[in-house]
Amino acid sequence: MERNPRVDAVATDMIEAIKQVMSDHDLTHSEYRAGWMWMMKLAGSGEIPLFLDVFFESAVERLTFDDKPGSKGAVQGPYHSDAAQLLEAPYVLPMRDDEAGEPIVFSGQVTDLDGTPVVGADVDVWHASNDGTYSGFTGDETCPPDNLRGILRTDDQGRFTFRSIRPAPYQIPHNGPTGEFLAMLGRHSWRPAHFHFTIDAPGFDSLTTQLYFAGDPWLEKGDCVDAVKDELVIDVGKGEDAQVLDTYGIPDAPY
Ligand code: MBD
Ligand code: FE
């Protein structure tokens, strides 16, 4: 393989930065081996994507997108599925017959920077189940791989509405090496409840973002991934408000 100047520039600085930290902390050889063993465990557990996204993705996301106009982005995280299906309107995210959780109806509109609706945009949405797992990543054979995921298309006003269950505060897998690592740093492994979105339309940059729910205690106590932005926290109506949304013609939920 040829020398890659970009990799050389970035990786050489990373290596030097790590060596500097080793020297600042007088790292011992047994500590070096302990870290080495821990990394072997991380690789064996399949949690490398989780670990990297928990500790580093929000920094790169801010660097890349924070100075862009329009809606704020947020990290993608490790649980997006490239195999999500385009759903048919009226939109209900695929869910199990006994899917636990509070029903929610969510509406949004995709516009360009001038506020002109974007018709036919693809809105890829995914979120965790009430027990805090993402389909396809649960190890639970009985959970369909497309559960609580799907792609919606905006209508002639750039709008979309879907029904699902309201995501619950979410604890990242905490029995593995990533959770163990957070615990050694004295940090918790919770994220505020969130929807994930990736919005794509021809001729536009893609937007990957998340939405959080006002009143969620983990907004105060801190997101273990450090990905929350104030602009991404929304209010949720109950009862009457929710029924107004129902006039969009979403059928009764299948639960
Ligand atoms: C998640 O659900 C998530 O959204 C992120 C960013 C990291 C770990 C788990
Ligand atoms: Fe998530």
Coordinates of N, CA and C and ligand atoms in Angstrom, one line a residue, residues 76 79 126 134 170 191 194 196 210, ligand 2:
Q76 N -24.9 9.5 14.3 CA -25.7 8.4 13.8 C -25.8 7.2 14.8
Y79 N -26.3 1.9 15.5 CA -27.5 1.0 15.3 C -28.4 1.3 14.1
W126 N -35.4 5.4 13.0 CA -35.1 4.2 13.8 C -35.0 4.5 15.3
Y134 N -32.1 -2.2 20.0 CA -32.4 -1.9 18.6 C -32.5 -3.2 17.9
Y170 N -32.6 5.2 27.5 CA -32.0 4.1 26.9 C -30.6 3.9 27.5
R191 N -28.6 7.2 27.9 CA -28.9 8.3 27.0 C -30.3 8.7 27.2
H194 N -34.7 8.9 22.5 CA -34.5 9.6 21.3 C -35.0 8.8 20.1
H196 N -34.0 8.5 16.0 CA -32.9 8.8 15.0 C -33.6 9.0 13.7
Q210 N -31.1 13.5 15.6 CA -31.9 12.8 16.6 C -32.8 13.8 17.2
Ligands
FE2 FE -29.7 5.5 19.6

